[in-house]
Coordinates of C-alpha atoms in Angstrom, one line a residue:
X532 CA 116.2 -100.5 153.4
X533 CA 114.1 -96.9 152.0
X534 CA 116.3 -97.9 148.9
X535 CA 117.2 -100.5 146.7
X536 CA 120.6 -100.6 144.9
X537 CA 120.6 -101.7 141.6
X538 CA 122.6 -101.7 138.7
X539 CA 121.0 -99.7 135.3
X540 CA 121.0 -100.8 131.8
X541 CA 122.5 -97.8 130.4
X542 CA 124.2 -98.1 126.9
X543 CA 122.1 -96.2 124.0
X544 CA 119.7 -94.9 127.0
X545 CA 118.4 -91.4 127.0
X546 CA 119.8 -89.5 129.9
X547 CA 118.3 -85.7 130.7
X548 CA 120.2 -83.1 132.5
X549 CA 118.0 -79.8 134.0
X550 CA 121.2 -77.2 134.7
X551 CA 124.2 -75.3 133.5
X552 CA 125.8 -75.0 136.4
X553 CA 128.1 -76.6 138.6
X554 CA 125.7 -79.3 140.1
X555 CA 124.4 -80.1 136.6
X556 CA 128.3 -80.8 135.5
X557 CA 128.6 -83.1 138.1
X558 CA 126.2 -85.1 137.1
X559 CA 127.1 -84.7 134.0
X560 CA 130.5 -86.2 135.0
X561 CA 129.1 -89.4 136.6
X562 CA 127.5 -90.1 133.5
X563 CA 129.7 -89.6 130.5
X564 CA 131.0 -93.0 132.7
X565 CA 128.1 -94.2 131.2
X566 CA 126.9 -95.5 127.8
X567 CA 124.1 -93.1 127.9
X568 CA 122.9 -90.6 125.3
X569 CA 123.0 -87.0 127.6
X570 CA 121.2 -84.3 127.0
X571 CA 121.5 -81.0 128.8
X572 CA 118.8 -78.5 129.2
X573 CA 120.0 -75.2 129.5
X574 CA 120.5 -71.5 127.9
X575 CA 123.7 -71.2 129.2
X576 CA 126.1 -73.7 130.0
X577 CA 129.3 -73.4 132.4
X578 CA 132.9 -73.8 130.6
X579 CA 133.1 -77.6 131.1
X580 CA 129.8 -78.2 129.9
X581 CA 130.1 -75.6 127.1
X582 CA 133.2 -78.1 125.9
X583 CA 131.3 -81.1 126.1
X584 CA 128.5 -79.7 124.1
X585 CA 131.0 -78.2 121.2
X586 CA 133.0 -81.7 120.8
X587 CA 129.6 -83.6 120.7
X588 CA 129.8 -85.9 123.5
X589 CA 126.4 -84.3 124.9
X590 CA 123.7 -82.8 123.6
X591 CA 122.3 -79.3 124.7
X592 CA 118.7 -78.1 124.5
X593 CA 117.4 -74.7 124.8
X594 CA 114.1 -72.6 125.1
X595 CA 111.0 -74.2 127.6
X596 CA 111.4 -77.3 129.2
X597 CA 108.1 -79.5 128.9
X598 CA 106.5 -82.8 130.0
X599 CA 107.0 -85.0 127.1
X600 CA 111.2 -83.5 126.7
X601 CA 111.1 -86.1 129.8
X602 CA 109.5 -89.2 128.6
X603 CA 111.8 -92.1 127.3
X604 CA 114.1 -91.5 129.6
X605 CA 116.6 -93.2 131.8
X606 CA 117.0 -91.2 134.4
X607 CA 116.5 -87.1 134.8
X608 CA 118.5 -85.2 137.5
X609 CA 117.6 -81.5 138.2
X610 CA 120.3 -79.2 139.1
X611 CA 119.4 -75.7 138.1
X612 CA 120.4 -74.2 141.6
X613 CA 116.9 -73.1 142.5
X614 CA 114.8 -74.7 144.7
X615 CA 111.6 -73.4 143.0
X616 CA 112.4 -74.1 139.3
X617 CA 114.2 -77.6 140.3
X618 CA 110.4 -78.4 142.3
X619 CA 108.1 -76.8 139.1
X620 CA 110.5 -79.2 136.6
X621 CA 110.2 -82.4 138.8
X622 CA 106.6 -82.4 138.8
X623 CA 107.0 -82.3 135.0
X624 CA 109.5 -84.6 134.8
X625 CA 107.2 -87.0 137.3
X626 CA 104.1 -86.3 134.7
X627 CA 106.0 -87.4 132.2
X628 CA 107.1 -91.1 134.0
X629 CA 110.7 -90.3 134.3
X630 CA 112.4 -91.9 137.2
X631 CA 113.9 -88.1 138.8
X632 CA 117.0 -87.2 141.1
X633 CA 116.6 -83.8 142.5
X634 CA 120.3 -82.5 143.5
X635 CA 119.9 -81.6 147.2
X636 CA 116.2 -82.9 147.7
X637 CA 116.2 -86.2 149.2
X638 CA 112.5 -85.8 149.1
X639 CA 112.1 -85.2 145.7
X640 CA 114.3 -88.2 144.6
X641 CA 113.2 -91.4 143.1
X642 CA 117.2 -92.1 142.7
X643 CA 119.9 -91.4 145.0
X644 CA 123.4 -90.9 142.8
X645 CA 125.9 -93.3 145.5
X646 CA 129.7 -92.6 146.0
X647 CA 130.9 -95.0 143.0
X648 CA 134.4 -97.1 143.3
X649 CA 134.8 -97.4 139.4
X650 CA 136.9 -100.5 137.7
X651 CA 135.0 -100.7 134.7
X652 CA 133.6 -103.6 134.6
X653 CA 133.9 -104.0 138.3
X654 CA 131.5 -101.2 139.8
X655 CA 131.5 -100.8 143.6
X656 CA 128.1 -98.7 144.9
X657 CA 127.8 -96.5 148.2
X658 CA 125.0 -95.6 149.6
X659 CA 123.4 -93.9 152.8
X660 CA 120.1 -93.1 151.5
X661 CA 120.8 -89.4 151.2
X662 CA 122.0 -89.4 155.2
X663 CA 125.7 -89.3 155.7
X664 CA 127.2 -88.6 152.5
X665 CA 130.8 -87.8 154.2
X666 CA 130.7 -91.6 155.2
X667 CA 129.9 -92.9 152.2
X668 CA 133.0 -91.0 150.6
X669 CA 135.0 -92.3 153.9
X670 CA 133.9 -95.9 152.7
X671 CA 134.8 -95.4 149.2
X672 CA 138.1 -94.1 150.2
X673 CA 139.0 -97.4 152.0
X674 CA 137.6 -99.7 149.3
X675 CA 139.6 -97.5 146.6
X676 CA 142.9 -98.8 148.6
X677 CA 141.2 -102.2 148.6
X678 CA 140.9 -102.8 144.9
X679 CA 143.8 -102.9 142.2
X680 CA 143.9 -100.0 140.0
X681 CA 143.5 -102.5 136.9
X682 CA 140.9 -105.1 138.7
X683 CA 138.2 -104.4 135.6
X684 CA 141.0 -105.3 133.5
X685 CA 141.0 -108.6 135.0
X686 CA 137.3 -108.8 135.3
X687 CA 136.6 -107.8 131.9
X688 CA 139.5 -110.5 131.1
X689 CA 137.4 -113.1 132.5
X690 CA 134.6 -112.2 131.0
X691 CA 135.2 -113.2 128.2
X692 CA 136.9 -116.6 128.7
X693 CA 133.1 -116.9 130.4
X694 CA 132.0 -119.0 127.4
X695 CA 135.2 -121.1 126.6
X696 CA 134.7 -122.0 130.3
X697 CA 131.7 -122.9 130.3
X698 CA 132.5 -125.6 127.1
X699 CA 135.1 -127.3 128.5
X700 CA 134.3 -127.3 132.7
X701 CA 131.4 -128.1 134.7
X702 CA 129.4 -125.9 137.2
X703 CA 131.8 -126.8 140.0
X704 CA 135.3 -126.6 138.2
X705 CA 134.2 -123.2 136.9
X706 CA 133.6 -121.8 140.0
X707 CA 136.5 -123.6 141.8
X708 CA 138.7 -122.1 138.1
X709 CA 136.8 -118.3 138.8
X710 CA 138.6 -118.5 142.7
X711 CA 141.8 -119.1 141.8
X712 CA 141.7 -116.4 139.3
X713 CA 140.7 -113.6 141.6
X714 CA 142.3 -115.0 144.7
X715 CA 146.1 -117.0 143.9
X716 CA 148.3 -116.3 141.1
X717 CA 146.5 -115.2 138.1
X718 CA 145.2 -111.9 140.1
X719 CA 148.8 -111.2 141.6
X720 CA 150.5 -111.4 138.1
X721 CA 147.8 -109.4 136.2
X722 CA 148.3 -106.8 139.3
X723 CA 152.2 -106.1 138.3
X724 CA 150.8 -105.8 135.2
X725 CA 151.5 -109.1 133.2
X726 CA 148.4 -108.9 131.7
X727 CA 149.4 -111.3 128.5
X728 CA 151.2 -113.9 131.2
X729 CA 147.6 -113.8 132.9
X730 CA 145.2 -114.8 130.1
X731 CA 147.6 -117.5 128.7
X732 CA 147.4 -118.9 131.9
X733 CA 143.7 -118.6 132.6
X734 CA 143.5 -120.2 129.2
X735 CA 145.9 -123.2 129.5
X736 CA 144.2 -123.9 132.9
X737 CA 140.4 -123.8 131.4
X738 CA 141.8 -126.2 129.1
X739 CA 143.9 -128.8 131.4
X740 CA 141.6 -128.4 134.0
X741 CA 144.9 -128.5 136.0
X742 CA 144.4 -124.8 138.8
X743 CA 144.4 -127.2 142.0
X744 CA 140.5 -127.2 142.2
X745 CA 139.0 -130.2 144.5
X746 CA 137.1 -132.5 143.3
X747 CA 135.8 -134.1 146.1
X748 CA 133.6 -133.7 148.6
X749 CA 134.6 -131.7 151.9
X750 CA 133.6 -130.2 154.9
X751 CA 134.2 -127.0 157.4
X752 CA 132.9 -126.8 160.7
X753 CA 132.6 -123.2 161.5
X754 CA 132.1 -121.7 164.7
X755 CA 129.4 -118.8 163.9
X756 CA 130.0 -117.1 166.7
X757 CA 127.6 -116.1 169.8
X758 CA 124.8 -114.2 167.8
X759 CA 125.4 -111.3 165.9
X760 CA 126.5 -111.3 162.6
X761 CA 129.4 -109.7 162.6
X762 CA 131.0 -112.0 165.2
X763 CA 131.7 -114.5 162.6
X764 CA 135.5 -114.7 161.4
X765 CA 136.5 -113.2 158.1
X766 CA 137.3 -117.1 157.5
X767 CA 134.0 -118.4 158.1
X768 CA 132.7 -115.8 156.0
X769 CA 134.6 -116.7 153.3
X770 CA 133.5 -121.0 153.7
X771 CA 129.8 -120.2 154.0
X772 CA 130.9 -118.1 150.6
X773 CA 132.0 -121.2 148.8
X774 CA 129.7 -123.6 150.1
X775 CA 127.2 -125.8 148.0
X776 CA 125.3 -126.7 151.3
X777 CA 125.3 -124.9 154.7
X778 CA 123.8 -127.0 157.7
X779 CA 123.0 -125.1 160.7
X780 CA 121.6 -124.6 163.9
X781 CA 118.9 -122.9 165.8
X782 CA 120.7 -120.4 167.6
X783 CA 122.4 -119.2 164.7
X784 CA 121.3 -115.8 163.3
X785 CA 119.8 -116.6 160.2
X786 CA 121.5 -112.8 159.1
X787 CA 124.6 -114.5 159.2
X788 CA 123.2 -117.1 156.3
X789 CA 123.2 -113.8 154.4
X790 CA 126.7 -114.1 154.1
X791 CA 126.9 -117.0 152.1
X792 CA 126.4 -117.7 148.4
X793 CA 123.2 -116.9 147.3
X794 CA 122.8 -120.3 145.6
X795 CA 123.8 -122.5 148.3
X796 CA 121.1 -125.2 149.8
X797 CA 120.0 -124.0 153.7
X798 CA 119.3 -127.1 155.5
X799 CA 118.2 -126.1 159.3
X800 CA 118.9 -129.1 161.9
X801 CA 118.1 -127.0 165.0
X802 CA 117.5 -129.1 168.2
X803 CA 115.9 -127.7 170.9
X804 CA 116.0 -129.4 174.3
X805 CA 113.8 -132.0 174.8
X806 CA 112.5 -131.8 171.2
X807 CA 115.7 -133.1 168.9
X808 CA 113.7 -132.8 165.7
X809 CA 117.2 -133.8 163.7
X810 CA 119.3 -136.4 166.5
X811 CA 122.9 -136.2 166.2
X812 CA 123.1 -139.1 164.8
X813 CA 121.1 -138.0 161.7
X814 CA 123.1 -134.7 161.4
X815 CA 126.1 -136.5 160.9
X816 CA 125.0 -138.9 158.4
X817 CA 123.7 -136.5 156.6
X818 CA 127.0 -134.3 156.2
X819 CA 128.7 -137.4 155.6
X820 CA 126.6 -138.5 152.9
X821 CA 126.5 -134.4 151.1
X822 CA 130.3 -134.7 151.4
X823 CA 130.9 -138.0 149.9
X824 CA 128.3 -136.7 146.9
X825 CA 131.0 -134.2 146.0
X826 CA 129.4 -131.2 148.1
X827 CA 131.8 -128.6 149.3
X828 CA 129.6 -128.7 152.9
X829 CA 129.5 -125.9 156.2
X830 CA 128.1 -127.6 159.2
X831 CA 127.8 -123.9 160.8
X832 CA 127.5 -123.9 164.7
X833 CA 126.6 -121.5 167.7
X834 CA 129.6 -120.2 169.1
X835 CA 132.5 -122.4 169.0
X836 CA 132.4 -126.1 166.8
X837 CA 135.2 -127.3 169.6
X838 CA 133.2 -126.1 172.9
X839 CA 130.1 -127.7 173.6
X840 CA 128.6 -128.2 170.6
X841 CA 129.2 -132.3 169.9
X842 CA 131.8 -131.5 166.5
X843 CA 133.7 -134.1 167.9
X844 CA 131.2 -136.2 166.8
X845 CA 131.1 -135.4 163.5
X846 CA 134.9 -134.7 163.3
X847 CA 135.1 -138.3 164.3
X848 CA 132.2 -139.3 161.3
X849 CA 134.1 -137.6 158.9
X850 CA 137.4 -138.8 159.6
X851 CA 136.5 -142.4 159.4
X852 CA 134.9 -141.5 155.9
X853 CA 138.3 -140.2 154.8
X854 CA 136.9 -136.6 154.3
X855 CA 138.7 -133.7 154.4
X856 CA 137.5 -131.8 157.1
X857 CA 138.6 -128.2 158.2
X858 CA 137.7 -126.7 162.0
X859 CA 137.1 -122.7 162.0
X860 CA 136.9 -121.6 165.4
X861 CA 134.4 -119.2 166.5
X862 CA 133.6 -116.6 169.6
X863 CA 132.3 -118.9 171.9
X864 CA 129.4 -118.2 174.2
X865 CA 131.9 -117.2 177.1
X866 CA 133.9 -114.6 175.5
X867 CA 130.4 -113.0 174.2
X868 CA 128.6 -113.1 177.6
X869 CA 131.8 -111.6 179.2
X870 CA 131.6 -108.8 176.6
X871 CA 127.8 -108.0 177.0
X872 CA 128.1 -107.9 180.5
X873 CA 131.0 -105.7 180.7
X874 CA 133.5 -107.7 182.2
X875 CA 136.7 -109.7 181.8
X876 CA 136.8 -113.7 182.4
X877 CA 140.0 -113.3 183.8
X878 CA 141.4 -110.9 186.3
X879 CA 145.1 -110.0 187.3
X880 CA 146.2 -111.0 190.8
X881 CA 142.1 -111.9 191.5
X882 CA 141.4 -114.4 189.1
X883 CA 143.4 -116.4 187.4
X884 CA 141.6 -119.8 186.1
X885 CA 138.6 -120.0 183.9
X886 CA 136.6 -122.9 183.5
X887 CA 134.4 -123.5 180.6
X888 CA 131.9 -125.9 181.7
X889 CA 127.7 -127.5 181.1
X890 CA 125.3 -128.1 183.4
X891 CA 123.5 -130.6 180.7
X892 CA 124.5 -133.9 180.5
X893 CA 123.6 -137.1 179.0
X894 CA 121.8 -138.0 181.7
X895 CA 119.9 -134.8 182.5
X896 CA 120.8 -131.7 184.1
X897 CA 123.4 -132.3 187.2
X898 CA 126.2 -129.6 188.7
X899 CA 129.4 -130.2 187.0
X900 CA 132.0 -132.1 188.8
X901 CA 134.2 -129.0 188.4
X902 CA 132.7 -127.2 191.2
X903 CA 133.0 -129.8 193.7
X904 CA 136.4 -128.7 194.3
X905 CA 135.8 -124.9 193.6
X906 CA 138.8 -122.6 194.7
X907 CA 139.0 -119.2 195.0
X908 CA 140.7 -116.9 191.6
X909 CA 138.1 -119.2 189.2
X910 CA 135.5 -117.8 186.7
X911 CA 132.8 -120.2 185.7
X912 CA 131.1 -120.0 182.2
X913 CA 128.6 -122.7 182.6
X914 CA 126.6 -123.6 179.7
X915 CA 123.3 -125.0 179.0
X916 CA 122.8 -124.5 183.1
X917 CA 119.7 -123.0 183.3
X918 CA 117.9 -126.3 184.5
X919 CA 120.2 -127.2 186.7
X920 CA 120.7 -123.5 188.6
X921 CA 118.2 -124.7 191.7
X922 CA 120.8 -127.7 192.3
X923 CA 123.7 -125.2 191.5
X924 CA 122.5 -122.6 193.8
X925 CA 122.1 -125.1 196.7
X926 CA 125.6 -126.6 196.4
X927 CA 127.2 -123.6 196.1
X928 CA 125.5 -121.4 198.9
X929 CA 126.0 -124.2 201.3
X930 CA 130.2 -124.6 200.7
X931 CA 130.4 -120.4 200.3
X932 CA 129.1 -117.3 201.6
X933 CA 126.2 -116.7 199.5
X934 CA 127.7 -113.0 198.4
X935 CA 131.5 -114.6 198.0
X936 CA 129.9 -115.8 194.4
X937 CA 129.1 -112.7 192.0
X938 CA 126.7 -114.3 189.4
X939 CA 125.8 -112.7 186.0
X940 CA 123.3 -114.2 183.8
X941 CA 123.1 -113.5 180.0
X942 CA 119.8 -114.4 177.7
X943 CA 120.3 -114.2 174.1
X944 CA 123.6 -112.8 174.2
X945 CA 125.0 -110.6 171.7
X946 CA 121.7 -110.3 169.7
X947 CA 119.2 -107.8 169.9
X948 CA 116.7 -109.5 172.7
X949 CA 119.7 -109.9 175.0
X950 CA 119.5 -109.0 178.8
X951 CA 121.6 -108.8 181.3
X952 CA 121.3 -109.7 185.2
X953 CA 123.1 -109.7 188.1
X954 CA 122.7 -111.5 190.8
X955 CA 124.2 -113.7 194.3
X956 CA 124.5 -117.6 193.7
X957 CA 121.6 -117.8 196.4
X958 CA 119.2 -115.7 194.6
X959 CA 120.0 -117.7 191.3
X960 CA 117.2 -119.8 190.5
X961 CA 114.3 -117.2 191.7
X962 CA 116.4 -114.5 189.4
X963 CA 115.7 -116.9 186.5
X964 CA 112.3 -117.4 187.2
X965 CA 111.1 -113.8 187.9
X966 CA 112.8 -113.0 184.3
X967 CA 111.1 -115.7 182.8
X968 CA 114.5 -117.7 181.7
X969 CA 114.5 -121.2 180.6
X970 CA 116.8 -121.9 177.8
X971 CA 119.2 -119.5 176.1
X972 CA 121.2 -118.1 178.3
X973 CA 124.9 -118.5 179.6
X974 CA 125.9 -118.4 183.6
X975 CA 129.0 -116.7 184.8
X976 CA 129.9 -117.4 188.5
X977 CA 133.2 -115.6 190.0
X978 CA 134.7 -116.2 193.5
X979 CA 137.8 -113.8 193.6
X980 CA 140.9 -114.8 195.8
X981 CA 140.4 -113.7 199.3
X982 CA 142.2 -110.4 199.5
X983 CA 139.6 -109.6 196.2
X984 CA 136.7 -110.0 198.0
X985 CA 136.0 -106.4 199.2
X986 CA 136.6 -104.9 196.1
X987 CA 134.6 -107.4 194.3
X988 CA 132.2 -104.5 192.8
X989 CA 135.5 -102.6 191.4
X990 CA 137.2 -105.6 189.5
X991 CA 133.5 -107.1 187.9
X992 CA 130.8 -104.6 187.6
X993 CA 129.2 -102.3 189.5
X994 CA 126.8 -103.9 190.2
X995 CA 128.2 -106.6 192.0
X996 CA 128.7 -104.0 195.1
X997 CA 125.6 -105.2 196.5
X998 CA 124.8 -108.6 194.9
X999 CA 121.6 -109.3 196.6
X1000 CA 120.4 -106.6 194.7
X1001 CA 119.2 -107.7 191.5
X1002 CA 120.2 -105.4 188.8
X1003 CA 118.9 -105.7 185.1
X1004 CA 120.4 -104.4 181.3
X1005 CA 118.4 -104.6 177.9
X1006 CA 120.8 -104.1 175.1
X1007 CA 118.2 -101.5 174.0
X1008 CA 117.0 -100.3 177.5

């Protein structure tokens, strides 16, 4: 970020306004929303302006403009509708300390004004650093239709039950008491406008303590998807939100811990292989144990909990401790090399079964079972293979054609060091070599049904066509 958003202290603050015009109105506009004291600085003021001066709800100045007309101040826009004068009264303005916004000179602006979703108390700030304005008015639009014309109402509401919360409820039951007022019945009734209904039942409930909060430890185990950040469902999103403790792994991107509450604990139990810094076993006592404390607890995994990432286990742990557990699924690695390479895991008329498989097992590294008996029409998503490709490679090109199996091999999918490669099932292991691939990537093998087989290039990518050729994609190539 070039700029920080932040919210201004602006009640009994001095506010100065350079303009008469137009441009100065607008600004003029955005902060009468404002507790600010405004003054205007100009000879001549346009209609509106004129009006606003006249019934005393600004203030206007005439004669020179100097330095020290700018100190004290909030914040000082310039919008006299001349590039010279609004560049001669910003170095003034900047002499005198004042933080400046001149209107329609990114470069001259301390501030940027953002497109502003207003439900006083609730404040919703846009901002492209000066770029794309149009956007930033698209995005407000959207979030306009988002929000409830009388949401600050509410907010405001609970703002000042705040304090009577806070005697009567603890840390936790306030915030589990806060969520059921924005997100079950007290936000739906204050919405048709039953805003008397709504505080009586805000305040019976601070007082009972009866608004279906838990009060026990639990636990989600939430699939983070395949590496971005915005692969994540809206559901885990909203469980790494209300978390007290987020456990999680080394292939998650740690943008996606951005996501959750800012006060949540972080605990990182990556294992790498060969190098299990936290075992399994340790992982799972210690969820068990945060749950049973009364933690609300995310164990968040790489892709999918369910596929290859041993939540069974811990399903299993927490089950016999009589936690309540809840599974969110995620993208799993499959669907996300698939979709950075291009290409579908299944394929009308050409193939029709997908196996989701691992070359890593607990003895070692070994070729899966599955592909003993491998039959034409499959797609192969084998995880964690990479040590066992040589051993792969050798079964396969010995019970196929070595071109009848397209291979595509994806590092680091979905993030920004991914690469892409294509390659034959003979050629496997010295393609992972030559591109320096040890660890993180995911294997797709396809053999298409017989009558498939020629147009193998058409139905995958095209760079299957000629699959001794290696071919190579950088996400940012």
């Amino acid at each position: 970020m070039k700029t920080f958003p932040m919210f201004l202290q602006m009640a009994g603050r001095h506010v100065v306004i350079v303009g008469g015009g137009e441009q100065a109105a607008q600004k003029t506009r955005l902060m009468l929303k404002t507790e600010a004291q405004i003054t205007v600085f100009s000879d001549v003021l346009e209609e509106e302006l004129a009006a606003l001066a006249t019934s005393g709800r600004i203030t206007q100045r005439r004669g020179p403009i100097r330095a020290a007309h700018f100190e004290h101040t909030a914040l000082v826009f310039i919008a006299t509708g001349c590039r010279g004068t609004d560049s001669a009264l910003h170095g003034l303005a900047k002499a005198a300390g004042a933080t400046v916004n001149v209107v329609d000179q990114p470069a001259l602006c301390d501030a940027i004004t953002p497109s502003i979703v207003d439900r006083d108390p609730v404040v919703v700030a846009i901002g492209t650093e000066g770029t794309a304005p149009v956007l930033a008015r698209q995005i407000k639009t959207r979030v306009e239709q988002m929000l409830e014309p009388d949401l600050g109402g509410l907010a405001a509401l609970v703002g000042r039950l705040r304090a009577h919360a806070a005697q009567h409820l603890g840390p936790r039951a306030r915030r589990d008491l806060w969520r059921w007022v924005f997100a079950d019945t007290p936000r739906r009734t204050h919405a048709r406008g039953a805003q008397r209904e709504t505080a009586r039942m805000i305040k019976q409930a601070i007082v009972t303590g009866d608004f279906g909060q838990e009060t026990s430890g639990s636990v989600a185990l939430v699939g983070a998807g395949p590496g971005a950040k915005d692969l994540i469902t809206l559901r885990g999103v909203q469980r790494l939100q209300e978390a007290d403790i987020i456990y999680y792994d080394r292939l998650v991107d740690p943008e996606i811990l951005e996501l959750a509450r800012r006060d949540a604990e972080r605990v990182y139990v990556g294992k790498r292989p060969g190098c299990h810094s936290w075992p399994q076993e340790k992982i799972t006592q210690t969820i068990v144990a945060a749950a049973k404390g009364g933690a609300r607890v995310v164990r968040l995994k790489c892709g999918d909990p369910g596929i290859f990432a041993r939540g069974q286990e811990e399903l299993d742990a927490l089950r016999a401790a009589d936690i309540p557990v809840e599974i969110v699924p995620g993208v799993t690695a499959a669907c996300g090399v698939a979709a950075a390479s291009g290409q579908m895991l299944t394929e009308r008329e050409h193939i029709d079964t997908l196996v989701l498989t691992t070359g890593h097992i607990t003895e070692g590294c070994a070729v899966p079972q599955i592909l003993h008996n491998l039959t034409a029409g499959t797609c192969v998503a084998l995880y964690m293979a990479v040590r066992a490709a040589a051993e792969i490679s050798a079964f396969l090109s010995a019970r196929h054609g070595p071109q009848d199996i397209a291979v595509t091999i994806v590092a680091h999918a979905q993030t920004d060091a991914e690469i892409v490669i294509h390659c034959d099932i003979a050629s496997l292991p010295e393609t992972l070599v030559a591109h320096g691939i040890t660890d993180t990537a995911t294997l797709l093998l396809k053999l298409p049904k017989a009558d498939a087989q020629k147009s193998l290039g058409h139905h995958t990518t095209p760079e299957h066509a000629g699959l001794r050729d290696i071919a190579v994609r950088s996400r940012h190539a």
